[in-house]
CSV table of C-alpha atoms in Angstrom, one decimal:
chain,number,residue,atom,x,y,z
A,1,MET,CA,16.9,-33.7,-7.6
A,2,ASN,CA,19.4,-34.8,-4.3
A,3,LEU,CA,19.5,-34.2,-1.2
A,4,GLU,CA,22.5,-33.8,0.3
A,5,TYR,CA,24.3,-33.7,3.9
A,6,LYS,CA,27.3,-33.6,5.5
A,7,ILE,CA,27.6,-34.9,9.0
A,8,ILE,CA,29.4,-32.2,11.2
A,9,ASP,CA,29.0,-33.0,14.8
A,10,ASN,CA,27.5,-36.0,16.7
A,11,LYS,CA,23.6,-34.5,16.6
A,12,PHE,CA,22.3,-37.8,14.5
A,13,ASP,CA,23.3,-41.4,15.6
A,14,ASN,CA,22.0,-42.6,12.1
A,15,VAL,CA,21.0,-42.5,8.4
A,16,LYS,CA,17.6,-42.4,9.9
A,17,GLU,CA,17.7,-39.8,12.2
A,18,ILE,CA,19.1,-37.3,9.5
A,19,LEU,CA,16.4,-38.3,7.0
A,20,LYS,CA,13.5,-38.0,9.7
A,21,ALA,CA,14.8,-34.9,11.7
A,22,HIS,CA,16.8,-33.1,9.2
A,23,PHE,CA,14.8,-33.7,6.0
A,24,GLN,CA,11.7,-34.5,7.3
A,25,ILE,CA,11.2,-37.5,5.1
A,26,SER,CA,7.4,-39.0,5.4
A,27,ASP,CA,7.4,-42.4,6.1
A,28,ARG,CA,5.6,-43.1,3.0
A,29,LEU,CA,8.3,-41.5,0.6
A,30,LEU,CA,10.9,-42.9,3.0
A,31,THR,CA,9.8,-46.6,2.1
A,32,LYS,CA,9.9,-45.5,-1.3
A,33,LEU,CA,13.5,-44.5,-1.0
A,34,LYS,CA,14.6,-48.0,1.0
A,35,LYS,CA,12.5,-50.5,-1.6
A,36,GLU,CA,14.4,-48.2,-4.7
A,37,LYS,CA,17.9,-48.0,-2.8
A,38,ARG,CA,18.1,-44.5,-3.0
A,39,ILE,CA,20.3,-43.6,0.1
A,40,PHE,CA,24.0,-43.3,0.0
A,41,LEU,CA,26.5,-42.7,2.7
A,42,ASN,CA,29.9,-41.8,1.4
A,43,ASN,CA,28.5,-42.8,-2.2
A,44,GLN,CA,27.6,-45.9,-1.3
A,45,HIS,CA,23.8,-47.6,-0.7
A,46,VAL,CA,23.2,-48.2,2.7
A,47,TYR,CA,20.3,-49.2,5.0
A,48,VAL,CA,18.8,-46.2,7.3
A,49,THR,CA,20.3,-47.9,10.4
A,50,GLU,CA,23.6,-47.6,9.0
A,51,LYS,CA,25.5,-45.2,12.1
A,52,VAL,CA,27.2,-41.9,11.3
A,53,LYS,CA,30.2,-39.7,12.4
A,54,CYS,CA,31.6,-36.7,12.0
A,55,GLY,CA,33.3,-36.4,8.0
A,56,ASP,CA,30.7,-38.5,6.4
A,57,TYR,CA,28.4,-37.5,3.5
A,58,LEU,CA,24.8,-38.7,3.0
A,59,LYS,CA,23.1,-38.4,-0.3
A,60,VAL,CA,19.4,-38.9,-1.3
A,61,ASP,CA,18.4,-39.4,-4.5
A,62,MET,CA,15.0,-38.1,-5.7
A,63,ASN,CA,15.4,-38.5,-9.4
A,64,PHE,CA,12.3,-40.7,-9.9
A,65,VAL,CA,10.7,-41.3,-13.3
A,66,GLU,CA,7.5,-40.7,-12.6
A,67,THR,CA,3.9,-40.6,-14.7
A,68,SER,CA,0.4,-38.5,-15.2
A,69,ASP,CA,-1.0,-41.0,-17.7
A,70,ASN,CA,-4.4,-40.4,-16.1
A,71,ILE,CA,-4.2,-36.8,-17.4
A,72,VAL,CA,-4.2,-36.3,-21.0
A,73,PRO,CA,-1.7,-33.7,-22.3
A,74,THR,CA,-3.5,-30.4,-24.0
A,75,GLN,CA,-1.7,-27.4,-25.2
A,76,ILE,CA,-3.1,-24.8,-23.3
A,77,LYS,CA,-1.0,-21.1,-23.1
A,78,LEU,CA,0.4,-21.0,-19.6
A,79,ASN,CA,1.5,-18.0,-17.8
A,80,ILE,CA,4.5,-19.3,-15.9
A,81,ILE,CA,5.3,-16.7,-13.3
A,82,PHE,CA,8.0,-18.7,-11.4
A,83,GLU,CA,9.8,-21.7,-12.6
A,84,ASP,CA,12.8,-23.9,-11.1
A,85,GLU,CA,13.9,-27.4,-10.8
A,86,TYR,CA,11.4,-27.9,-7.7
A,87,LEU,CA,8.6,-25.8,-8.3
A,88,LEU,CA,6.7,-24.5,-11.0
A,89,VAL,CA,3.8,-21.5,-10.5
A,90,VAL,CA,1.6,-20.3,-13.0
A,91,ASN,CA,-1.1,-17.7,-13.2
A,92,LYS,CA,-4.5,-19.1,-14.3
A,93,PRO,CA,-7.0,-17.6,-15.9
A,94,ALA,CA,-10.5,-17.9,-15.1
A,95,HIS,CA,-12.8,-20.7,-16.7
A,96,ILE,CA,-10.6,-23.5,-16.3
A,97,PRO,CA,-10.5,-25.9,-13.6
A,98,VAL,CA,-7.2,-26.8,-11.9
A,99,HIS,CA,-8.1,-30.6,-12.2
A,100,PRO,CA,-9.6,-32.9,-15.1
A,101,SER,CA,-13.1,-34.0,-14.2
A,102,CYS,CA,-15.9,-35.6,-16.4
A,103,ASN,CA,-16.9,-32.2,-18.2
A,104,TYR,CA,-13.4,-30.7,-17.9
A,105,TYR,CA,-11.7,-33.8,-19.0
A,106,GLU,CA,-9.2,-32.6,-21.6
A,107,ASN,CA,-9.3,-28.9,-20.5
A,108,SER,CA,-7.9,-28.2,-17.6
A,109,LEU,CA,-5.0,-26.4,-16.0
A,110,SER,CA,-3.3,-29.8,-15.3
A,111,ASN,CA,-3.7,-31.2,-18.8
A,112,GLY,CA,-1.7,-27.8,-20.2
A,113,ILE,CA,0.7,-28.8,-17.4
A,114,LYS,CA,0.8,-32.3,-18.8
A,115,PHE,CA,1.8,-31.0,-22.0
A,116,TYR,CA,4.4,-28.6,-20.9
A,117,PHE,CA,6.4,-31.3,-18.8
A,118,ASP,CA,6.0,-33.9,-21.9
A,119,SER,CA,7.3,-31.0,-24.0
A,120,ILE,CA,10.5,-30.7,-21.5
A,121,ASN,CA,10.6,-34.0,-21.3
A,122,LEU,CA,9.9,-34.0,-17.5
A,123,GLN,CA,8.7,-37.2,-16.1
A,124,ARG,CA,6.9,-36.0,-12.9
A,125,LYS,CA,3.4,-36.4,-11.8
A,126,ILE,CA,1.1,-33.2,-11.7
A,127,ARG,CA,1.0,-32.3,-7.9
A,128,PRO,CA,-1.1,-28.7,-7.5
A,129,ILE,CA,-0.3,-27.3,-3.9
A,130,ASN,CA,-3.0,-25.1,-4.0
A,131,ARG,CA,-6.6,-25.3,-5.6
A,132,LEU,CA,-8.4,-22.7,-7.1
A,133,ASP,CA,-12.1,-23.2,-8.2
A,134,LYS,CA,-12.8,-23.0,-11.8
A,135,ASP,CA,-13.8,-19.2,-12.0
A,136,THR,CA,-11.4,-17.6,-9.8
A,137,SER,CA,-8.3,-16.7,-11.4
A,138,GLY,CA,-4.6,-16.4,-10.2
A,139,LEU,CA,-1.7,-18.0,-8.6
A,140,VAL,CA,-1.1,-22.2,-8.9
A,141,LEU,CA,1.8,-23.7,-7.2
A,142,PHE,CA,2.8,-27.0,-8.8
A,143,ALA,CA,5.5,-29.2,-6.7
A,144,LYS,CA,8.0,-30.9,-9.2
A,145,HIS,CA,8.8,-33.6,-6.3
A,146,GLU,CA,7.1,-35.4,-4.2
A,147,TYR,CA,9.6,-34.4,-1.4
A,148,ILE,CA,8.7,-30.5,-2.3
A,149,GLN,CA,4.8,-31.5,-2.2
A,150,GLU,CA,5.6,-32.2,1.2
A,151,ALA,CA,7.1,-29.7,2.6
A,152,LEU,CA,4.6,-27.3,1.2
A,153,ILE,CA,2.0,-29.1,2.4
A,154,ARG,CA,3.8,-28.8,5.9
A,155,GLN,CA,4.1,-24.8,5.5
A,156,MET,CA,0.5,-24.7,4.7
A,157,LYS,CA,-0.5,-26.5,7.9
A,158,SER,CA,1.5,-24.3,9.8
A,159,ASN,CA,0.6,-20.8,8.1
A,160,THR,CA,4.1,-20.5,7.0
A,161,PHE,CA,2.4,-20.4,3.5
A,162,GLN,CA,0.5,-17.5,2.5
A,163,LYS,CA,-2.3,-16.8,0.1
A,164,GLU,CA,-3.5,-13.6,-0.4
A,165,TYR,CA,-6.5,-12.5,-2.9
A,166,ILE,CA,-8.3,-9.5,-4.3
A,167,ALA,CA,-11.7,-10.0,-4.5
A,168,ILE,CA,-14.7,-7.4,-5.2
A,169,LEU,CA,-17.8,-7.6,-2.9
A,170,ASN,CA,-21.1,-6.4,-3.4
A,171,GLY,CA,-21.8,-3.3,-1.3
A,172,THR,CA,-19.6,-0.9,0.1
A,173,LEU,CA,-18.0,-1.4,4.0
A,174,ASN,CA,-17.6,0.6,7.2
A,175,GLU,CA,-14.7,-1.3,8.7
A,176,GLN,CA,-11.1,-0.9,7.2
A,177,SER,CA,-10.4,-4.6,8.5
A,178,ARG,CA,-11.7,-7.5,10.3
A,179,THR,CA,-11.2,-11.3,11.2
A,180,ILE,CA,-14.0,-13.5,9.9
A,181,ASN,CA,-14.0,-16.6,12.0
A,182,ALA,CA,-16.7,-18.9,10.6
A,183,PRO,CA,-16.5,-22.6,10.6
A,184,ILE,CA,-17.6,-24.0,7.6
A,185,THR,CA,-19.1,-27.3,6.4
A,186,ARG,CA,-20.7,-29.4,3.3
A,187,LYS,CA,-24.6,-27.8,2.9
A,188,ALA,CA,-26.9,-30.9,3.8
A,189,ASP,CA,-28.6,-30.7,0.4
A,190,SER,CA,-25.9,-29.9,-2.0
A,191,ILE,CA,-23.1,-31.6,-3.4
A,192,MET,CA,-20.9,-28.3,-4.2
A,193,GLU,CA,-22.5,-25.7,-1.7
A,194,ARG,CA,-20.9,-24.7,1.6
A,195,GLU,CA,-22.4,-22.9,4.4
A,196,VAL,CA,-21.3,-21.8,7.9
A,197,SER,CA,-22.2,-23.9,11.0
A,198,GLU,CA,-21.0,-24.2,14.2
A,199,PHE,CA,-20.3,-27.9,13.4
A,200,GLY,CA,-18.3,-27.3,10.7
A,201,ASP,CA,-14.3,-27.4,10.4
A,202,ILE,CA,-12.6,-24.2,11.4
A,203,ALA,CA,-12.1,-21.5,8.6
A,204,ILE,CA,-10.7,-17.9,9.2
A,205,SER,CA,-10.4,-15.2,6.7
A,206,HIS,CA,-8.4,-12.1,7.3
A,207,LEU,CA,-10.6,-9.0,5.3
A,208,GLU,CA,-8.7,-5.4,4.6
A,209,LEU,CA,-10.7,-2.8,2.6
A,210,ILE,CA,-8.6,-1.6,-0.4
A,211,LYS,CA,-11.4,0.9,-1.3
A,212,ASN,CA,-15.0,1.2,-1.5
A,213,LEU,CA,-16.1,2.2,-5.1
A,214,GLU,CA,-19.7,3.0,-5.9
A,215,ASN,CA,-21.8,0.3,-5.2
A,216,TYR,CA,-19.3,-2.1,-4.3
A,217,ALA,CA,-15.5,-2.8,-2.5
A,218,GLU,CA,-12.9,-4.2,-3.6
A,219,VAL,CA,-10.8,-5.9,-0.7
A,220,LYS,CA,-8.1,-8.0,0.2
A,221,TYR,CA,-8.2,-11.3,1.9
A,222,THR,CA,-5.4,-13.3,3.4
A,223,LEU,CA,-6.3,-17.0,4.3
A,224,GLU,CA,-5.5,-18.2,7.6
A,225,THR,CA,-7.2,-21.8,6.6
A,226,GLY,CA,-7.6,-23.2,3.0
A,227,ARG,CA,-11.5,-24.3,3.3
A,228,THR,CA,-13.2,-25.1,0.1
A,229,HIS,CA,-14.9,-21.9,-0.8
A,230,GLN,CA,-14.1,-20.4,1.8
A,231,LEU,CA,-13.7,-16.8,0.9
A,232,ARG,CA,-17.0,-17.2,-1.2
A,233,VAL,CA,-18.6,-18.7,1.9
A,234,HIS,CA,-17.3,-15.6,4.4
A,235,SER,CA,-18.4,-13.1,1.9
A,236,LYS,CA,-21.8,-14.2,1.8
A,237,TYR,CA,-22.0,-14.5,5.7
A,238,ILE,CA,-20.7,-10.9,6.8
A,239,GLY,CA,-23.7,-9.8,4.1
A,240,HIS,CA,-21.5,-8.9,0.9
A,241,PRO,CA,-21.1,-11.9,-1.2
A,242,ILE,CA,-18.4,-11.6,-4.3
A,243,LEU,CA,-19.5,-9.8,-7.5
A,244,GLY,CA,-20.7,-12.6,-9.8
A,245,ASP,CA,-20.9,-15.1,-7.9
A,246,THR,CA,-23.8,-17.1,-8.8
A,247,LEU,CA,-23.8,-19.6,-6.3
A,248,TYR,CA,-23.3,-17.5,-2.9
A,249,GLY,CA,-24.9,-14.4,-4.4
A,250,GLU,CA,-26.1,-13.4,-7.8
A,251,LYS,CA,-25.1,-12.9,-11.4
A,252,SER,CA,-24.1,-9.4,-12.2
A,253,ASP,CA,-23.7,-7.9,-15.7
A,254,LEU,CA,-20.5,-6.2,-14.9
A,255,ILE,CA,-18.4,-9.7,-14.7
A,256,ASP,CA,-19.3,-13.2,-15.8
A,257,ARG,CA,-17.6,-15.1,-12.9
A,258,GLN,CA,-17.2,-14.1,-9.1
A,259,ALA,CA,-14.8,-11.4,-9.0
A,260,LEU,CA,-11.6,-13.0,-7.0
A,261,HIS,CA,-8.2,-13.7,-8.1
A,262,ALA,CA,-5.2,-15.5,-5.9
A,263,TYR,CA,-2.6,-12.2,-6.4
A,264,GLN,CA,-0.1,-13.3,-3.8
A,265,ILE,CA,1.6,-16.3,-2.5
A,266,LYS,CA,4.4,-16.1,0.0
A,267,PHE,CA,6.2,-19.4,1.0
A,268,ILE,CA,9.8,-20.4,2.2
A,269,HIS,CA,11.6,-22.7,-0.9
A,270,PRO,CA,11.9,-26.0,0.9
A,271,ILE,CA,15.6,-26.8,-0.9
A,272,SER,CA,17.0,-22.9,-1.0
A,273,LYS,CA,15.0,-21.7,2.1
A,274,GLU,CA,14.5,-18.7,0.5
A,275,HIS,CA,11.7,-16.9,1.1
A,276,ILE,CA,10.0,-16.6,-1.9
A,277,THR,CA,7.0,-14.2,-2.5
A,278,LEU,CA,5.2,-14.1,-5.9
A,279,LYS,CA,2.4,-12.0,-7.8
A,280,ALA,CA,0.0,-12.1,-10.1
A,281,PRO,CA,-1.5,-8.8,-12.0
A,282,LEU,CA,-5.0,-8.5,-11.8
A,283,PRO,CA,-7.0,-9.7,-15.0
A,284,GLU,CA,-8.8,-7.2,-17.4
A,285,ASP,CA,-12.4,-8.3,-16.1
A,286,ILE,CA,-11.7,-7.4,-12.3
A,287,LYS,CA,-9.4,-4.1,-13.1
A,288,ASN,CA,-12.4,-2.8,-15.4
A,289,LEU,CA,-14.6,-2.6,-11.8
A,290,ILE,CA,-12.0,-0.8,-10.4
């Protein structure tokens, strides 16, 4: 992956201005690029203080060789929704975490991505952009480059990156839509559970009723913020915990996990600038409920 820029005006004085203002390269990545001498002006290595003029051609070589040696490669069937040189998006099934842990050292989604990268001889770190709970299904996006990761994180912070979920809630709803603005913090006596608290971090979820069922409601959630367990906590907060959520509600005979699916993401491609919309169909266990 290379970043390229042709100087056509006097907008920038030197190389560093282009890297910081046009490409929005972080200080951390810029330090790495300088150390490895990957910045070229008219095909010659230059320092970032080099002056630029109209007609100059800047290239930044991002083809770092990286490893994720701490992740064991495990062959897992991946449902790839989208892939190009820069991104990989997979539809994660329920009951599998995104990251390895003590209990899931070899059977997380990241283990499967590591095996896939190895199989195509792609030497890259595993960089998930959005994270889902183990028992939440749906779209997870991986960046294949540090620069792409930084660009997508900026989009998340500016709400350009949109995440939409389908959930089945306990009970029926009277409102067609509502915004839940309730700050979330870690519960004092738990290492996992979160709760709504005035001392928490701002958390905003937008709910839209799709349809009421006999004793449940199918809803669409759009996240404005991305706190840990946000939709699960907010659903409990409004008195309609997600069906099957044993942490914030109760066990269900209808589904063996929380009925929550990350079905759509929208973002701007960091390189092509194309507006990307990707969807993952509902899994069978949620489809059977509606």
